Coordinates of C-alpha atoms in Angstrom, one line a residue:
X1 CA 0.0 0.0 0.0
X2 CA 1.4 3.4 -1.0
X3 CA 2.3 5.8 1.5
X4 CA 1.3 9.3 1.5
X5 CA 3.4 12.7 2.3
X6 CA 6.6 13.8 0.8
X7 CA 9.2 12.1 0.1
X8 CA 13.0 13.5 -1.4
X9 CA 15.5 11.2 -3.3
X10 CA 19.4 12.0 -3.4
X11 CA 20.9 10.0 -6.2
X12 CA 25.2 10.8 -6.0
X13 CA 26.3 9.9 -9.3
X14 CA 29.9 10.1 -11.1
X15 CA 28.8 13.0 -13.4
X16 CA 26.2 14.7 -11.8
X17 CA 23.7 14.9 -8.3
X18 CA 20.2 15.2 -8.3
X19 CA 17.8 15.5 -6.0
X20 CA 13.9 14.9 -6.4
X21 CA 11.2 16.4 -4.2
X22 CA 7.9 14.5 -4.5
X23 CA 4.5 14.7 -2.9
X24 CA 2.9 11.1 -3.2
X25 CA -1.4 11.2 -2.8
X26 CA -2.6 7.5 -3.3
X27 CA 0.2 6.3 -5.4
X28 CA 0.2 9.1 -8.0
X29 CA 3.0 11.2 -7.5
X30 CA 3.7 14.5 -7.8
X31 CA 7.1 16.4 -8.2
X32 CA 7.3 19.5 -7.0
X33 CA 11.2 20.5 -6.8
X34 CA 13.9 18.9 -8.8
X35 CA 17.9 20.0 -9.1
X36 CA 20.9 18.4 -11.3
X37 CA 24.4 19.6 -10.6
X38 CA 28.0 18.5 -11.5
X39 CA 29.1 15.8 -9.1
X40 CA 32.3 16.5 -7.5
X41 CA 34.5 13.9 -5.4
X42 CA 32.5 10.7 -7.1
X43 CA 34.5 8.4 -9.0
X44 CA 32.8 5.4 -10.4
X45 CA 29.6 5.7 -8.3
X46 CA 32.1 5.9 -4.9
X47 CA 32.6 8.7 -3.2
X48 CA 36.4 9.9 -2.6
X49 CA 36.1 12.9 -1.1
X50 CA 33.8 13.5 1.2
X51 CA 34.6 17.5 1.3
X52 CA 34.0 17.7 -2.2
X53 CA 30.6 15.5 -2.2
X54 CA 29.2 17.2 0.8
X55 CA 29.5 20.6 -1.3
X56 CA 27.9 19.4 -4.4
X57 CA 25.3 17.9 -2.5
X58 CA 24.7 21.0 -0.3
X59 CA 24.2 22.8 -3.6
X60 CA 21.9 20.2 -5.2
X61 CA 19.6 20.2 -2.0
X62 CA 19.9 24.3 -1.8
X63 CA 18.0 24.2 -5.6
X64 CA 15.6 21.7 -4.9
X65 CA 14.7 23.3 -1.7
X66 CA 14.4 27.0 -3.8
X67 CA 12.4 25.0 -6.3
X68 CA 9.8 23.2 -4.3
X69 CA 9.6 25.7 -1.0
X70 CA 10.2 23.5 1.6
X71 CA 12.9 23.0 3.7
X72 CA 14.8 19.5 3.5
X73 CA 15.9 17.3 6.6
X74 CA 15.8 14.1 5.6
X75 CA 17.0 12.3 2.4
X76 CA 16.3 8.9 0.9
X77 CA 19.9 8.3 -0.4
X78 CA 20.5 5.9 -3.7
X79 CA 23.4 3.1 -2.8
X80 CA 25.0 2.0 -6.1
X81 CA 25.7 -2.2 -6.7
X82 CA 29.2 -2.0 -5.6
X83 CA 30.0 -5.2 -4.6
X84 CA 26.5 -5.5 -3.3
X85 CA 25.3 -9.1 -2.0
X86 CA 22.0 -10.8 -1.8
X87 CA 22.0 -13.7 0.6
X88 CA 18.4 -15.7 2.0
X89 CA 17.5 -15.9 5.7
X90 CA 15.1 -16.7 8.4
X91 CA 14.4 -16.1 11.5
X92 CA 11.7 -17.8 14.3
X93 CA 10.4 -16.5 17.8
X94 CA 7.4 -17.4 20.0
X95 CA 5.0 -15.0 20.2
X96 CA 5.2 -13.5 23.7
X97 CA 1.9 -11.8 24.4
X98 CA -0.5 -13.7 26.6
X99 CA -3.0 -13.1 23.6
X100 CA -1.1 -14.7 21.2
X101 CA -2.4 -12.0 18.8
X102 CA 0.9 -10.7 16.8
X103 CA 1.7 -7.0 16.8
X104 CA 4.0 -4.7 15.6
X105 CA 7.2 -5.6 18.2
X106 CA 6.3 -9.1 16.8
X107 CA 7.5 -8.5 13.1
X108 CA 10.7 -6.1 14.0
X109 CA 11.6 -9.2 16.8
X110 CA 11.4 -11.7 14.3
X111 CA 13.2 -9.3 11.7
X112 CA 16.0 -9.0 14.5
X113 CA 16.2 -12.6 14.7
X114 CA 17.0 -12.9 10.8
X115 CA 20.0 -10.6 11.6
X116 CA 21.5 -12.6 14.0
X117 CA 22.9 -14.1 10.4
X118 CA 26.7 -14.2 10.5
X119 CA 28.1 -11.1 8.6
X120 CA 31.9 -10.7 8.5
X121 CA 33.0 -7.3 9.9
X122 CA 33.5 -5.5 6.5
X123 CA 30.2 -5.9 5.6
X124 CA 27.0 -4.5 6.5
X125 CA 23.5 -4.7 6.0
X126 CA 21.7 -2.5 4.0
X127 CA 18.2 -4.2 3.9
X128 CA 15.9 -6.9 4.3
X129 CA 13.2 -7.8 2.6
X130 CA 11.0 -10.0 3.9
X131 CA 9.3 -12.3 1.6
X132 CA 7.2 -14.2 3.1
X133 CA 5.9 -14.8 7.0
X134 CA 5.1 -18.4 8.5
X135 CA 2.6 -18.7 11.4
X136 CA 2.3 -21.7 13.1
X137 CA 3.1 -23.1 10.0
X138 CA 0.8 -21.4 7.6
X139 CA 3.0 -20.2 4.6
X140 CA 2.7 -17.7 2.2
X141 CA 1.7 -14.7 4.6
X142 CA 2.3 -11.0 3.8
X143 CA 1.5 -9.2 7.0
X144 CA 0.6 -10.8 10.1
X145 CA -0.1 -8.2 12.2
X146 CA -3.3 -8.5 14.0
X147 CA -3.0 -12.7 13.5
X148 CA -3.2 -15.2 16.2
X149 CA -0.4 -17.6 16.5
X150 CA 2.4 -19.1 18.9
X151 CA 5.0 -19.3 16.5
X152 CA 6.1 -16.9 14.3
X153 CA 8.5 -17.3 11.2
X154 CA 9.6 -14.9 8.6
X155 CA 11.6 -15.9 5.2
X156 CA 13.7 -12.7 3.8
X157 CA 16.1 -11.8 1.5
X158 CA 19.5 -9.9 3.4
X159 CA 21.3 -7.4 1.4
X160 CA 24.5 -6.4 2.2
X161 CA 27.5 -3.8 1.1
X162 CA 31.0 -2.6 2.2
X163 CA 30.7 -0.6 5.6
X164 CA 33.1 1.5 4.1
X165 CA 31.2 2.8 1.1
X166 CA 27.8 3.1 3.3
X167 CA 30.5 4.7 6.4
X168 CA 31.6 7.8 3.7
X169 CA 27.9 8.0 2.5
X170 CA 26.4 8.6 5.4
X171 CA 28.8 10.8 6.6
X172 CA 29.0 12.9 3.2
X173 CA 25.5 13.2 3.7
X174 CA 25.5 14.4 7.3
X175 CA 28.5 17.1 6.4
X176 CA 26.1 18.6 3.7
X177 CA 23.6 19.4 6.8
X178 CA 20.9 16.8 6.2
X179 CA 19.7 13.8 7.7
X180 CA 20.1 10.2 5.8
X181 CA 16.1 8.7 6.0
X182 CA 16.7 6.0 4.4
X183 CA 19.5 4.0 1.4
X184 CA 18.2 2.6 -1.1
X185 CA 19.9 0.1 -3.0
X186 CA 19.1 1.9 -6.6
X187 CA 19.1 -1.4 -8.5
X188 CA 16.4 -2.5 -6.3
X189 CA 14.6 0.4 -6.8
X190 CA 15.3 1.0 -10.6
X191 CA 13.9 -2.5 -11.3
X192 CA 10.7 -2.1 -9.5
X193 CA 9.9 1.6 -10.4
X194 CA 10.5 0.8 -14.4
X195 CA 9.6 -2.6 -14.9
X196 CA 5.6 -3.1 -14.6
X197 CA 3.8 -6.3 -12.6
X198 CA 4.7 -9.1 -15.7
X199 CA 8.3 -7.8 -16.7
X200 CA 9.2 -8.7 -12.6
X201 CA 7.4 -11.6 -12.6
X202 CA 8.3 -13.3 -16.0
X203 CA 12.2 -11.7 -15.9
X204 CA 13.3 -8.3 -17.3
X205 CA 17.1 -7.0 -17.0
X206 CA 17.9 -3.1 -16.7
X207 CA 20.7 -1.6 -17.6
X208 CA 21.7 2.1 -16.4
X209 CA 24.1 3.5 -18.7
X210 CA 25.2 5.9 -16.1
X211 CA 28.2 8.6 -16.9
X212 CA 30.9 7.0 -14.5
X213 CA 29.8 3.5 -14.5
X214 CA 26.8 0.8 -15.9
X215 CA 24.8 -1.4 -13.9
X216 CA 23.1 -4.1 -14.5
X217 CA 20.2 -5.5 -12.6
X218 CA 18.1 -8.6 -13.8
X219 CA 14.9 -9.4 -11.9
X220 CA 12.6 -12.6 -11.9
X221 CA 10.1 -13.8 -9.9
X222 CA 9.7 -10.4 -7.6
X223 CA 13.1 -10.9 -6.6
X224 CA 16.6 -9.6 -7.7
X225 CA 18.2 -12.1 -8.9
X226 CA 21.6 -10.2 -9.9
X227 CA 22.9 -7.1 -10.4
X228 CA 26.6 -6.2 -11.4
X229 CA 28.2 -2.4 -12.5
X230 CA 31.1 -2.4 -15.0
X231 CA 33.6 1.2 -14.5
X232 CA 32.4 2.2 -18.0
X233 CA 29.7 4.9 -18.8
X234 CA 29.0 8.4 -20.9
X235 CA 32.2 10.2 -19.6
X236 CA 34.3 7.1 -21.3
X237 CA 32.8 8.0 -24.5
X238 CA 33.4 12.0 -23.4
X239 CA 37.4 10.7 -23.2
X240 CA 37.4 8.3 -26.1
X241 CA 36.3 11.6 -28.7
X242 CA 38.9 14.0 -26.6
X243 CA 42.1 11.4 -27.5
X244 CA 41.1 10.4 -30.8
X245 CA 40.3 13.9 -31.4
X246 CA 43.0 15.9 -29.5
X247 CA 40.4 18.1 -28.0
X248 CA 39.6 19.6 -24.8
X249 CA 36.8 17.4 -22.4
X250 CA 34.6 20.3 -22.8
X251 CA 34.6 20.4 -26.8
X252 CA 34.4 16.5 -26.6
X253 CA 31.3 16.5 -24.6
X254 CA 29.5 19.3 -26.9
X255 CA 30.1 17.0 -30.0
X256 CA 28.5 13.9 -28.3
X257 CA 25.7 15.9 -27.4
X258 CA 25.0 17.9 -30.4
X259 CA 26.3 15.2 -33.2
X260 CA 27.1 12.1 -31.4
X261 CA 25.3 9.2 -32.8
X262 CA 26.2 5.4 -31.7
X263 CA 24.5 3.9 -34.6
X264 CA 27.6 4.1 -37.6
X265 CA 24.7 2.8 -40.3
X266 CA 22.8 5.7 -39.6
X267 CA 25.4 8.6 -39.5
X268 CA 26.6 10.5 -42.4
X269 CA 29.8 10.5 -44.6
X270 CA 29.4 13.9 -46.1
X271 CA 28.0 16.0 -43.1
X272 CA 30.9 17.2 -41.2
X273 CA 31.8 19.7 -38.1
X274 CA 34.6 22.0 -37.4
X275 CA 36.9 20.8 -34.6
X276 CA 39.5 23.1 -32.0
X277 CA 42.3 20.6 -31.7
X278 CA 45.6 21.0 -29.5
X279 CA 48.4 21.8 -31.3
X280 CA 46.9 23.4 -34.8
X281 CA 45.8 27.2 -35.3
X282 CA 43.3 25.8 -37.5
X283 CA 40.3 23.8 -36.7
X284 CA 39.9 20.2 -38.1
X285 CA 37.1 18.5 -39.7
X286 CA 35.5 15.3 -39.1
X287 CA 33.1 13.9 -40.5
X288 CA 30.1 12.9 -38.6
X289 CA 30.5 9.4 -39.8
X290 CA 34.2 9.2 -38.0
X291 CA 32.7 10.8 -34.7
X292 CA 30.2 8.0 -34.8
X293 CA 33.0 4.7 -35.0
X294 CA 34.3 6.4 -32.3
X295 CA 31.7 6.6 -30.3
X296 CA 30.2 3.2 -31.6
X297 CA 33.4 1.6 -30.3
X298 CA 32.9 2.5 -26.7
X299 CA 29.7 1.4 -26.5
X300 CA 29.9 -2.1 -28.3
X301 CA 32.6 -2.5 -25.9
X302 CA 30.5 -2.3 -22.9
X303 CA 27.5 -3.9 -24.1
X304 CA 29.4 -6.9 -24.8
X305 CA 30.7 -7.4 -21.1
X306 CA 27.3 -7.1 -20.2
X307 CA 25.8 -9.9 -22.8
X308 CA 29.4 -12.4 -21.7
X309 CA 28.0 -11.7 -17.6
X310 CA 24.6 -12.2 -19.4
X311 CA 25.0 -15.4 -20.4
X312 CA 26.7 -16.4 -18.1
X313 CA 24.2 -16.2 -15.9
X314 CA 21.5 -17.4 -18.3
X315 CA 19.9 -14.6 -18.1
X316 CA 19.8 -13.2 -21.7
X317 CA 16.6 -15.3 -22.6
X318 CA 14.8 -13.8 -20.3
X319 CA 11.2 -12.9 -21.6
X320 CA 11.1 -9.4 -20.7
X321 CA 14.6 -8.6 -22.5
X322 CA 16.0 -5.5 -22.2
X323 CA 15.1 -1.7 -20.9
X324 CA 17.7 1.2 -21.0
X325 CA 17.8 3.8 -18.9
X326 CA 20.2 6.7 -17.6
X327 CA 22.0 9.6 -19.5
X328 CA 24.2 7.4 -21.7
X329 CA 21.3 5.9 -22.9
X330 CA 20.0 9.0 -24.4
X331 CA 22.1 9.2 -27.9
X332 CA 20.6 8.7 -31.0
X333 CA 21.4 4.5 -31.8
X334 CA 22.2 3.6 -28.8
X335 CA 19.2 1.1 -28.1
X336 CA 19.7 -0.2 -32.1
X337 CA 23.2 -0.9 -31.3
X338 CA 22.2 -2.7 -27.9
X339 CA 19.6 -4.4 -29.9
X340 CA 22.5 -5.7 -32.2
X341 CA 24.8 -6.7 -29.7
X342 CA 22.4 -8.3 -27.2
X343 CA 20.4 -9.9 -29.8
X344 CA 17.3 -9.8 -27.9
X345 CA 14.2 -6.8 -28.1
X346 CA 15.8 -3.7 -26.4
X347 CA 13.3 -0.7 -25.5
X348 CA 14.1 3.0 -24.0
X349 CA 12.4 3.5 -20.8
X350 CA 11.1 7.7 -20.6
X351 CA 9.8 8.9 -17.1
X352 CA 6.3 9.9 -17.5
X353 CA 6.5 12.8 -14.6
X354 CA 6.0 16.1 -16.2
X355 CA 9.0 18.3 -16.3
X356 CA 11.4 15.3 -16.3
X357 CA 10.6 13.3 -19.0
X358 CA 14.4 12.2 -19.6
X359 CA 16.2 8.4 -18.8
X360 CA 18.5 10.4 -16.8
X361 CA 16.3 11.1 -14.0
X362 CA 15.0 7.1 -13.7
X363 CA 17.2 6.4 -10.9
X364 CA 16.4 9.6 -8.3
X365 CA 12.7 9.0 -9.5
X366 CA 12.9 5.3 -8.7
X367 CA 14.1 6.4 -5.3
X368 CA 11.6 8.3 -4.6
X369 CA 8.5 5.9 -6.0
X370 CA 10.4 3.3 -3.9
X371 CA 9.8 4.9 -0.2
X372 CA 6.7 5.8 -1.1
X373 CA 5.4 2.3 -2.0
X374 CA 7.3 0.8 1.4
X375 CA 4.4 -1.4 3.4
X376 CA 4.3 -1.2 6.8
X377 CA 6.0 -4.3 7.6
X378 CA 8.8 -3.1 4.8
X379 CA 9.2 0.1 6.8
X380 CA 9.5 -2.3 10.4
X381 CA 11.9 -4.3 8.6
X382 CA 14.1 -1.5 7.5
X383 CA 13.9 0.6 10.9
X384 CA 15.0 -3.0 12.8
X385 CA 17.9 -3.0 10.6
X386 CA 19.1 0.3 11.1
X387 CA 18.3 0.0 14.6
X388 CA 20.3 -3.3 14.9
X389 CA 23.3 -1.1 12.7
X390 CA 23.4 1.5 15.4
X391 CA 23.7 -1.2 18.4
X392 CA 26.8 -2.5 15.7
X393 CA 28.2 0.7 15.5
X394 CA 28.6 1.4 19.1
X395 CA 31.5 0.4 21.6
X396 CA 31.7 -3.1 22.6
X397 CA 32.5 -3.9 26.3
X398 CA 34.6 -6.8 26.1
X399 CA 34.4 -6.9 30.0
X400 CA 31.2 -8.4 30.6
X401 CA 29.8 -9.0 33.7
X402 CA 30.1 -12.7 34.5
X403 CA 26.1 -14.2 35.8
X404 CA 27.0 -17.0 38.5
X405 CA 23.5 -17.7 39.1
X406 CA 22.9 -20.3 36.9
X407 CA 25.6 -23.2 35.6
X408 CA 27.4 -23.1 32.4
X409 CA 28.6 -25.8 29.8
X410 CA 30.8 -25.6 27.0
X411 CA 32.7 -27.7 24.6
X412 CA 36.1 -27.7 23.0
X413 CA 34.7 -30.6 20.0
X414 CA 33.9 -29.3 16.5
X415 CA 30.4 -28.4 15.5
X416 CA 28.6 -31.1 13.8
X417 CA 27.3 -30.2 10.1
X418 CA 24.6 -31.5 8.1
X419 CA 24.1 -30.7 4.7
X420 CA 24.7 -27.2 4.2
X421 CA 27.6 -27.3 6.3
X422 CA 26.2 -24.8 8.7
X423 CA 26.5 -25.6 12.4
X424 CA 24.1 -27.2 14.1
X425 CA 23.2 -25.2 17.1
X426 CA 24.5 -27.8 20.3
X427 CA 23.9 -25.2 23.0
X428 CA 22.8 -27.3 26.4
X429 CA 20.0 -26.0 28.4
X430 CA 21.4 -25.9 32.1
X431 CA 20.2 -29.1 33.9
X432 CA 17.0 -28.8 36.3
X433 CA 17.1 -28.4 39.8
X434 CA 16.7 -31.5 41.3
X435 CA 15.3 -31.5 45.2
X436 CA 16.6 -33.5 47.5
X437 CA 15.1 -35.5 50.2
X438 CA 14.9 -34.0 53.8
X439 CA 17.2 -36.5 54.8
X440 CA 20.1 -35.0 52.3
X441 CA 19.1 -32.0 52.9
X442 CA 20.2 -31.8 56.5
X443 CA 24.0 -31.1 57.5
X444 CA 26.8 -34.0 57.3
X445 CA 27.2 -33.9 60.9
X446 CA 23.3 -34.2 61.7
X447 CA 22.7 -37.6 59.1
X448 CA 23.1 -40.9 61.5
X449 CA 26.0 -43.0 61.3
X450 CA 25.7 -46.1 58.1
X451 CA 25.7 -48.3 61.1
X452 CA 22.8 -47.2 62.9
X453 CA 20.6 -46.7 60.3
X454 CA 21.2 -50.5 59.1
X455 CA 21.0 -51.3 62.6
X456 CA 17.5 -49.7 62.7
X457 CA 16.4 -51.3 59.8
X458 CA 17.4 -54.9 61.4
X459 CA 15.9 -53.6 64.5
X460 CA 12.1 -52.7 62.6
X461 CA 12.2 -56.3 60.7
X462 CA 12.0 -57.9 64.3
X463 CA 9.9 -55.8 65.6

């Protein structure tokens, strides 16, 4: 169920930062602020200085804020797929409250319970998605708030990044002045905004021809089953037309933009454009059709590590094929070369939202759309995770106090495994208290002697 309210979206890319102000009423939304400026200290979706990010994203915010008239805390921030991971877990509790009804602390217990997962310390968790909850072994539940049950069961999907990329994003966004909501993981949210109800359920990839990088992100099923970025994107084909050329960045991005055309088929031999080149007086021609091969070569290049990852992962037969978005996708040929390469239907995906009808804005939109559409349980879910984050992030007192009330037991011998070579959990419960009789209750000194009591015993058999 969509939320309502406003909702902003921060998408740091290699070329440039937007940010997206939305007000969402029912599902529809409704932009009402919007800024793109040159990203600064981003290298290949990664931010590498933090200085130099903050400032760009300071002046992003600044024009969104002018733009839509509100003042801006919070941000929903994109996380690129970096070395992202998608791993399955569970998690089980009893439900505690003498009505047995499940609430709220039910679902973010259970979530926390998922977490217990083991994740090595360079990792994090970004989200989890829960997929499905079990009560008292009825499957296929999607909220279960309000149920009756005793046991409670939740099946999820864990995503997880570098804590160093998600340490310097969150603290680029706190030295711009603003509050980090949410992170999104954008190929997540790209493949849910763009593709429509079939395309996730049958399989659809999406690649984001970004300026710094491309990602990839293949979805089946409702789930994400892979996602990849290759360091290659528009600025490459910005470089590629400044070496070949001898020209300055600047000129060579003016010529993609105004002439560049990836298609070489559909280019032209005889129209041509005057060049400044280093080390001539004079400018140079070239001929559109030259501009093109170079152009054409950059972008054959990366297409083709996506189809060899592609097929690779059996995922170029997919029925859905492929959709395009993001600023490199916006040159004239690009989706008929793709089409060539791949070998399967490529389409052009175009916001709809009026004022930003443009593939470059699909990712901060998809952000946005993305919070909005959160259920309930999705936001309980992701506020037990970063509530289980903070408790990570905080000292650890490795002085514990020691509890002598109760006995202990541990054991030097390896864990047994059993077919997925997990540990089985051989914890022992502490033994039960076991009372004695009166008679071994009492003090040593007070218990007869062995010899009188088999003396009485003779003594009674007489009697």
């Amino acid at each position: 169920m969509a939320r309502n309210g406003f909702f902003t979206g921060l998408d740091i890319g290699t070329s440039s930062i937007k940010v997206l102000v939305a007000e969402l009423i029912s599902g529809e939304m409704n932009v009402i602020g919007v800024s793109n400026v040159t990203s600064t200290g981003v290298k290949d979706g990664i931010i590498v200085d933090i200085e130099a990010a903050a400032e760009a994203i300071k002046t992003a915010v600044e024009q969104a804020e002018e733009k839509a008239g509100i003042k801006i805390e919070k941000v929903n921030v994109g996380l690129p797929a970096n070395l992202l991971q998608i791993e399955p877990t569970q998690g089980m509790i009893p439900v505690p409250s003498e009505s047995k009804e499940i609430k709220d602390e039910d679902v973010e217990s259970v979530v926390k319970s998922a977490l217990t997962k083991s994740i090595t310390p360079e990792r994090e968790v970004i989200s989890l998605i829960p997929e499905e909850f079990i009560v008292d072994g009825f499957q296929g539940i999607r909220d279960p708030r309000g149920m009756m049950g005793i046991r409670l069961e939740m099946r999820g999907l864990i995503y997880t990044g570098p804590t160093t990329i998600l340490h310097n994003l969150r603290k680029t966004v706190e030295r711009a002045g603003i509050e980090t909501e949410n992170i999104i993981i954008t190929p997540l949210a790209m493949a849910k905004s763009v593709l429509n109800e079939g395309e996730r359920e049958f399989g659809t990839t999406v690649i984001d021809m970004g300026g710094g990088q491309t990602t990839v992100a293949s979805m089946r099923a409702q789930e994400l089953q892979y996602t990849n970025t290759y360091p290659e994107g528009g600025e490459y084909v910005t470089k590629d037309i400044s070496k070949v050329l001898k020209t300055s960045m600047q000129t060579a991005e003016s010529l993609k933009f105004n002439f560049g055309q990836a298609d070489v088929s559909e280019s032209s031999e005889s129209e041509t454009v005057m060049v400044d080149v280093v080390g001539s007086d004079e400018p140079v021609e070239v001929s559109e059709r030259f501009l093109s091969e170079v152009i054409s070569a950059r972008i054959r290049h990366i297409l083709d590590r996506v189809k060899q990852d592609l097929e690779r992962g059996r995922l170029l037969d997919l029925p859905g094929g492929i959709i395009l978005v993001g600023g490199g996708a916006i040159m004239p040929g690009v989706v008929e070369v793709a089409q060539e390469v791949l070998g399967i239907s490529v389409k052009l995906h175009v916001p709809n939202q009026v004022g930003i009808r443009n593939p470059m804005f699909a990712n901060v939109i998809s952000i946005v759309e993305y919070v909005g559409t959160m259920s309930e349980v999705d936001v309980i879910a992701q506020a037990a995770v970063f509530g289980e984050e903070l408790l990570r992030r905080k000292p650890v007192d490795f002085n514990p106090r020691l509890d002598n009330s109760r006995p202990s037991y541990t054991t030097t011998a390896p864990l047994p495994t059993f077919g997925n070579d997990e540990p089985i959990n051989t914890a022992m419960e502490p033994l039960p208290t076991v009372e004695r009789p009166q008679e071994e209750q009492q003090p040593r000194e007070a218990r007869p002697k062995l010899s009188e009591r088999v003396r009485n015993i003779f003594g009674s058999m007489f009697d």
